[in-house]
Amino acid sequence: MDMKEESWINHHIDMYNFFGGVPLMCICDNCKTAVISHKKYEEIILNPAYYEMAEYYETAIVPARVRHPKDKKGSVGYMTRQIIARLRDVRFSTLTELNTRIMEEVNKLNDKPFQKETIQEIMYLKMKKKNICLHFLNCHMNMLSGKSYCIF
């Protein structure tokens, strides 16, 4: 994956299609592909093409705070340790094979039992987690209109 403008935007579109919706707010890194200027006490200037895509999908782009890696690194580090590190020595011949394996690892992570909980508590918490996720998706995502954004 490269960080060129077209790739950056296409990956966002792929993500929206994968989830079947668009988050109301997207927190991004401060890379030049996304953010032209992010100075303290000044207006944030986004890359025009990225801003256009956000307008099309009616989502707010909020760059992470400068010099505050905890804004984004916590979840990135967790996913890296739990999923990507398990696959670091595996060779994949196709992107589909890689994506399938990543989804298997995500499902394993989601199905991982809680420590020191009874079966009844685990089932209750999993059902609650599933309902919270569905509620979150309904409350914090706009459904896709059907036609994807076209970059150029």
PDB file of C-alpha atoms in Angstrom:
ATOM      1  CA  MET A   1       0.000   0.000   0.000  1.00  0.00           C
ATOM      2  CA  ASP A   2       1.372   3.392  -0.903  1.00  0.00           C
ATOM      3  CA  MET A   3       0.432   6.781   0.490  1.00  0.00           C
ATOM      4  CA  LYS A   4      -0.400   8.444  -2.809  1.00  0.00           C
ATOM      5  CA  GLU A   5      -3.570  10.513  -2.944  1.00  0.00           C
ATOM      6  CA  GLU A   6      -5.486   8.160  -5.227  1.00  0.00           C
ATOM      7  CA  SER A   7      -4.610   5.082  -3.139  1.00  0.00           C
ATOM      8  CA  TRP A   8      -5.436   6.891   0.107  1.00  0.00           C
ATOM      9  CA  ILE A   9      -8.915   7.839  -1.100  1.00  0.00           C
ATOM     10  CA  ASN A  10      -9.584   4.472  -2.745  1.00  0.00           C
ATOM     11  CA  HIS A  11      -8.707   2.685   0.511  1.00  0.00           C
ATOM     12  CA  HIS A  12     -11.246   4.843   2.341  1.00  0.00           C
ATOM     13  CA  ILE A  13     -13.886   3.995  -0.267  1.00  0.00           C
ATOM     14  CA  ASP A  14     -13.041   0.278   0.056  1.00  0.00           C
ATOM     15  CA  MET A  15     -13.340   0.567   3.841  1.00  0.00           C
ATOM     16  CA  TYR A  16     -16.764   2.231   3.576  1.00  0.00           C
ATOM     17  CA  ASN A  17     -17.936  -0.470   1.174  1.00  0.00           C
ATOM     18  CA  PHE A  18     -16.594  -3.211   3.466  1.00  0.00           C
ATOM     19  CA  PHE A  19     -18.498  -1.844   6.479  1.00  0.00           C
ATOM     20  CA  GLY A  20     -21.552  -0.969   4.398  1.00  0.00           C
ATOM     21  CA  GLY A  21     -21.585   2.561   5.753  1.00  0.00           C
ATOM     22  CA  VAL A  22     -19.631   5.707   6.464  1.00  0.00           C
ATOM     23  CA  PRO A  23     -18.703   6.875   9.970  1.00  0.00           C
ATOM     24  CA  LEU A  24     -19.957  10.302  10.952  1.00  0.00           C
ATOM     25  CA  MET A  25     -16.351  11.160  11.868  1.00  0.00           C
ATOM     26  CA  CYS A  26     -13.067   9.740  10.611  1.00  0.00           C
ATOM     27  CA  ILE A  27      -9.875  10.333  12.610  1.00  0.00           C
ATOM     28  CA  CYS A  28      -6.902  10.278  10.278  1.00  0.00           C
ATOM     29  CA  ASP A  29      -3.171  10.652  10.580  1.00  0.00           C
ATOM     30  CA  ASN A  30      -1.456  13.934   9.733  1.00  0.00           C
ATOM     31  CA  CYS A  31       0.221  12.646   6.576  1.00  0.00           C
ATOM     32  CA  LYS A  32       0.484  15.058   3.653  1.00  0.00           C
ATOM     33  CA  THR A  33      -1.904  12.875   1.660  1.00  0.00           C
ATOM     34  CA  ALA A  34      -4.665  13.832   4.088  1.00  0.00           C
ATOM     35  CA  VAL A  35      -3.656  17.081   5.772  1.00  0.00           C
ATOM     36  CA  ILE A  36      -1.887  20.042   4.216  1.00  0.00           C
ATOM     37  CA  SER A  37      -1.659  22.131   7.392  1.00  0.00           C
ATOM     38  CA  HIS A  38      -2.523  21.409  11.031  1.00  0.00           C
ATOM     39  CA  LYS A  39      -1.058  24.136  13.200  1.00  0.00           C
ATOM     40  CA  LYS A  40      -2.137  24.844  16.728  1.00  0.00           C
ATOM     41  CA  TYR A  41      -4.835  27.554  16.956  1.00  0.00           C
ATOM     42  CA  GLU A  42      -5.191  27.719  13.174  1.00  0.00           C
ATOM     43  CA  GLU A  43      -7.704  26.233  10.777  1.00  0.00           C
ATOM     44  CA  ILE A  44      -6.931  22.700   9.640  1.00  0.00           C
ATOM     45  CA  ILE A  45      -6.383  22.534   5.883  1.00  0.00           C
ATOM     46  CA  LEU A  46      -7.185  19.159   4.326  1.00  0.00           C
ATOM     47  CA  ASN A  47      -6.008  17.890   0.979  1.00  0.00           C
ATOM     48  CA  PRO A  48      -8.687  19.143  -1.489  1.00  0.00           C
ATOM     49  CA  ALA A  49      -9.329  15.707  -3.047  1.00  0.00           C
ATOM     50  CA  TYR A  50      -9.662  14.095   0.404  1.00  0.00           C
ATOM     51  CA  TYR A  51     -11.993  16.897   1.510  1.00  0.00           C
ATOM     52  CA  GLU A  52     -14.114  16.390  -1.625  1.00  0.00           C
ATOM     53  CA  MET A  53     -14.443  12.677  -0.895  1.00  0.00           C
ATOM     54  CA  ALA A  54     -15.471  13.443   2.709  1.00  0.00           C
ATOM     55  CA  GLU A  55     -18.075  15.921   1.461  1.00  0.00           C
ATOM     56  CA  TYR A  56     -19.457  13.334  -0.954  1.00  0.00           C
ATOM     57  CA  TYR A  57     -19.894  10.794   1.856  1.00  0.00           C
ATOM     58  CA  GLU A  58     -21.013  13.446   4.382  1.00  0.00           C
ATOM     59  CA  THR A  59     -18.374  12.530   6.933  1.00  0.00           C
ATOM     60  CA  ALA A  60     -16.160  14.772   9.052  1.00  0.00           C
ATOM     61  CA  ILE A  61     -12.409  14.334   8.741  1.00  0.00           C
ATOM     62  CA  VAL A  62     -10.647  15.027  12.032  1.00  0.00           C
ATOM     63  CA  PRO A  63      -6.862  14.742  11.990  1.00  0.00           C
ATOM     64  CA  ALA A  64      -5.271  13.330  15.125  1.00  0.00           C
ATOM     65  CA  ARG A  65      -3.601  15.925  17.292  1.00  0.00           C
ATOM     66  CA  VAL A  66      -0.021  16.697  16.351  1.00  0.00           C
ATOM     67  CA  ARG A  67       2.466  15.022  18.692  1.00  0.00           C
ATOM     68  CA  HIS A  68      -0.278  12.975  20.416  1.00  0.00           C
ATOM     69  CA  PRO A  69       0.335   9.429  19.169  1.00  0.00           C
ATOM     70  CA  LYS A  70      -2.054   7.984  21.745  1.00  0.00           C
ATOM     71  CA  ASP A  71      -4.943   9.416  19.708  1.00  0.00           C
ATOM     72  CA  LYS A  72      -4.452   6.649  17.182  1.00  0.00           C
ATOM     73  CA  LYS A  73      -1.651   4.324  18.235  1.00  0.00           C
ATOM     74  CA  GLY A  74      -3.452   2.423  21.013  1.00  0.00           C
ATOM     75  CA  SER A  75      -5.836   0.547  18.757  1.00  0.00           C
ATOM     76  CA  VAL A  76      -3.256   0.252  15.987  1.00  0.00           C
ATOM     77  CA  GLY A  77      -0.754  -1.316  18.382  1.00  0.00           C
ATOM     78  CA  TYR A  78      -3.328  -3.695  19.805  1.00  0.00           C
ATOM     79  CA  MET A  79      -4.433  -4.923  16.378  1.00  0.00           C
ATOM     80  CA  THR A  80      -0.813  -5.228  15.267  1.00  0.00           C
ATOM     81  CA  ARG A  81       0.103  -7.334  18.277  1.00  0.00           C
ATOM     82  CA  GLN A  82      -3.006  -9.489  18.200  1.00  0.00           C
ATOM     83  CA  ILE A  83      -3.501 -10.105  14.481  1.00  0.00           C
ATOM     84  CA  ILE A  84      -0.721  -8.976  12.195  1.00  0.00           C
ATOM     85  CA  ALA A  85       2.080 -10.340  14.386  1.00  0.00           C
ATOM     86  CA  ARG A  86       0.521 -13.828  14.154  1.00  0.00           C
ATOM     87  CA  LEU A  87       0.746 -13.674  10.363  1.00  0.00           C
ATOM     88  CA  ARG A  88       4.224 -12.176  10.042  1.00  0.00           C
ATOM     89  CA  ASP A  89       5.914 -15.443   9.017  1.00  0.00           C
ATOM     90  CA  VAL A  90       3.149 -16.640   6.687  1.00  0.00           C
ATOM     91  CA  ARG A  91       3.473 -16.142   2.929  1.00  0.00           C
ATOM     92  CA  PHE A  92       0.359 -15.416   0.901  1.00  0.00           C
ATOM     93  CA  SER A  93       0.088 -15.832  -2.847  1.00  0.00           C
ATOM     94  CA  THR A  94      -2.998 -13.621  -3.309  1.00  0.00           C
ATOM     95  CA  LEU A  95      -4.534 -10.614  -1.642  1.00  0.00           C
ATOM     96  CA  THR A  96      -7.776 -12.581  -1.216  1.00  0.00           C
ATOM     97  CA  GLU A  97      -5.917 -15.260   0.725  1.00  0.00           C
ATOM     98  CA  LEU A  98      -4.378 -12.605   2.983  1.00  0.00           C
ATOM     99  CA  ASN A  99      -7.741 -10.891   3.577  1.00  0.00           C
ATOM    100  CA  THR A 100      -9.396 -14.225   4.384  1.00  0.00           C
ATOM    101  CA  ARG A 101      -6.709 -15.032   6.932  1.00  0.00           C
ATOM    102  CA  ILE A 102      -6.954 -11.567   8.515  1.00  0.00           C
ATOM    103  CA  MET A 103     -10.730 -11.983   8.877  1.00  0.00           C
ATOM    104  CA  GLU A 104     -10.161 -15.383  10.525  1.00  0.00           C
ATOM    105  CA  GLU A 105      -7.812 -13.752  13.032  1.00  0.00           C
ATOM    106  CA  VAL A 106     -10.294 -10.914  13.663  1.00  0.00           C
ATOM    107  CA  ASN A 107     -13.020 -13.489  14.343  1.00  0.00           C
ATOM    108  CA  LYS A 108     -10.702 -15.412  16.698  1.00  0.00           C
ATOM    109  CA  LEU A 109      -9.985 -12.190  18.549  1.00  0.00           C
ATOM    110  CA  ASN A 110     -13.686 -11.354  18.801  1.00  0.00           C
ATOM    111  CA  ASP A 111     -14.520 -14.895  19.993  1.00  0.00           C
ATOM    112  CA  LYS A 112     -11.729 -14.975  22.565  1.00  0.00           C
ATOM    113  CA  PRO A 113     -13.286 -15.772  25.963  1.00  0.00           C
ATOM    114  CA  PHE A 114     -13.076 -13.337  28.803  1.00  0.00           C
ATOM    115  CA  GLN A 115     -10.891 -14.313  31.730  1.00  0.00           C
ATOM    116  CA  LYS A 116     -12.499 -15.422  35.004  1.00  0.00           C
ATOM    117  CA  GLU A 117     -16.055 -15.442  33.617  1.00  0.00           C
ATOM    118  CA  THR A 118     -18.643 -18.235  33.686  1.00  0.00           C
ATOM    119  CA  ILE A 119     -20.162 -19.526  30.445  1.00  0.00           C
ATOM    120  CA  GLN A 120     -23.421 -17.678  31.192  1.00  0.00           C
ATOM    121  CA  GLU A 121     -21.566 -14.407  31.778  1.00  0.00           C
ATOM    122  CA  ILE A 122     -19.534 -14.885  28.605  1.00  0.00           C
ATOM    123  CA  MET A 123     -22.671 -15.499  26.512  1.00  0.00           C
ATOM    124  CA  TYR A 124     -24.390 -12.478  28.083  1.00  0.00           C
ATOM    125  CA  LEU A 125     -21.376 -10.242  27.449  1.00  0.00           C
ATOM    126  CA  LYS A 126     -21.016 -11.454  23.842  1.00  0.00           C
ATOM    127  CA  MET A 127     -24.697 -10.764  23.154  1.00  0.00           C
ATOM    128  CA  LYS A 128     -24.389  -7.364  24.818  1.00  0.00           C
ATOM    129  CA  LYS A 129     -21.248  -6.631  22.771  1.00  0.00           C
ATOM    130  CA  LYS A 130     -23.060  -7.611  19.563  1.00  0.00           C
ATOM    131  CA  ASN A 131     -26.030  -5.376  20.423  1.00  0.00           C
ATOM    132  CA  ILE A 132     -23.720  -2.476  21.303  1.00  0.00           C
ATOM    133  CA  CYS A 133     -21.923  -2.886  17.960  1.00  0.00           C
ATOM    134  CA  LEU A 134     -25.216  -2.911  16.050  1.00  0.00           C
ATOM    135  CA  HIS A 135     -26.411   0.121  18.024  1.00  0.00           C
ATOM    136  CA  PHE A 136     -23.106   1.885  17.336  1.00  0.00           C
ATOM    137  CA  LEU A 137     -23.377   1.179  13.615  1.00  0.00           C
ATOM    138  CA  ASN A 138     -26.950   2.460  13.509  1.00  0.00           C
ATOM    139  CA  CYS A 139     -26.138   5.608  15.490  1.00  0.00           C
ATOM    140  CA  HIS A 140     -22.688   6.513  14.220  1.00  0.00           C
ATOM    141  CA  MET A 141     -22.701   5.533  10.556  1.00  0.00           C
ATOM    142  CA  ASN A 142     -24.486   6.786   7.479  1.00  0.00           C
ATOM    143  CA  MET A 143     -25.573   4.058   5.096  1.00  0.00           C
ATOM    144  CA  LEU A 144     -24.049   4.117   1.623  1.00  0.00           C
ATOM    145  CA  SER A 145     -26.214   5.666  -1.084  1.00  0.00           C
ATOM    146  CA  GLY A 146     -25.281   3.015  -3.642  1.00  0.00           C
ATOM    147  CA  LYS A 147     -22.916   4.910  -5.936  1.00  0.00           C
ATOM    148  CA  SER A 148     -19.258   5.042  -4.879  1.00  0.00           C
ATOM    149  CA  TYR A 149     -17.235   8.222  -5.096  1.00  0.00           C
ATOM    150  CA  CYS A 150     -15.092   8.468  -8.216  1.00  0.00           C
ATOM    151  CA  ILE A 151     -11.734  10.179  -7.748  1.00  0.00           C
ATOM    152  CA  PHE A 152     -11.087  11.765 -11.121  1.00  0.00           C
TER     153      PHE A 152
END
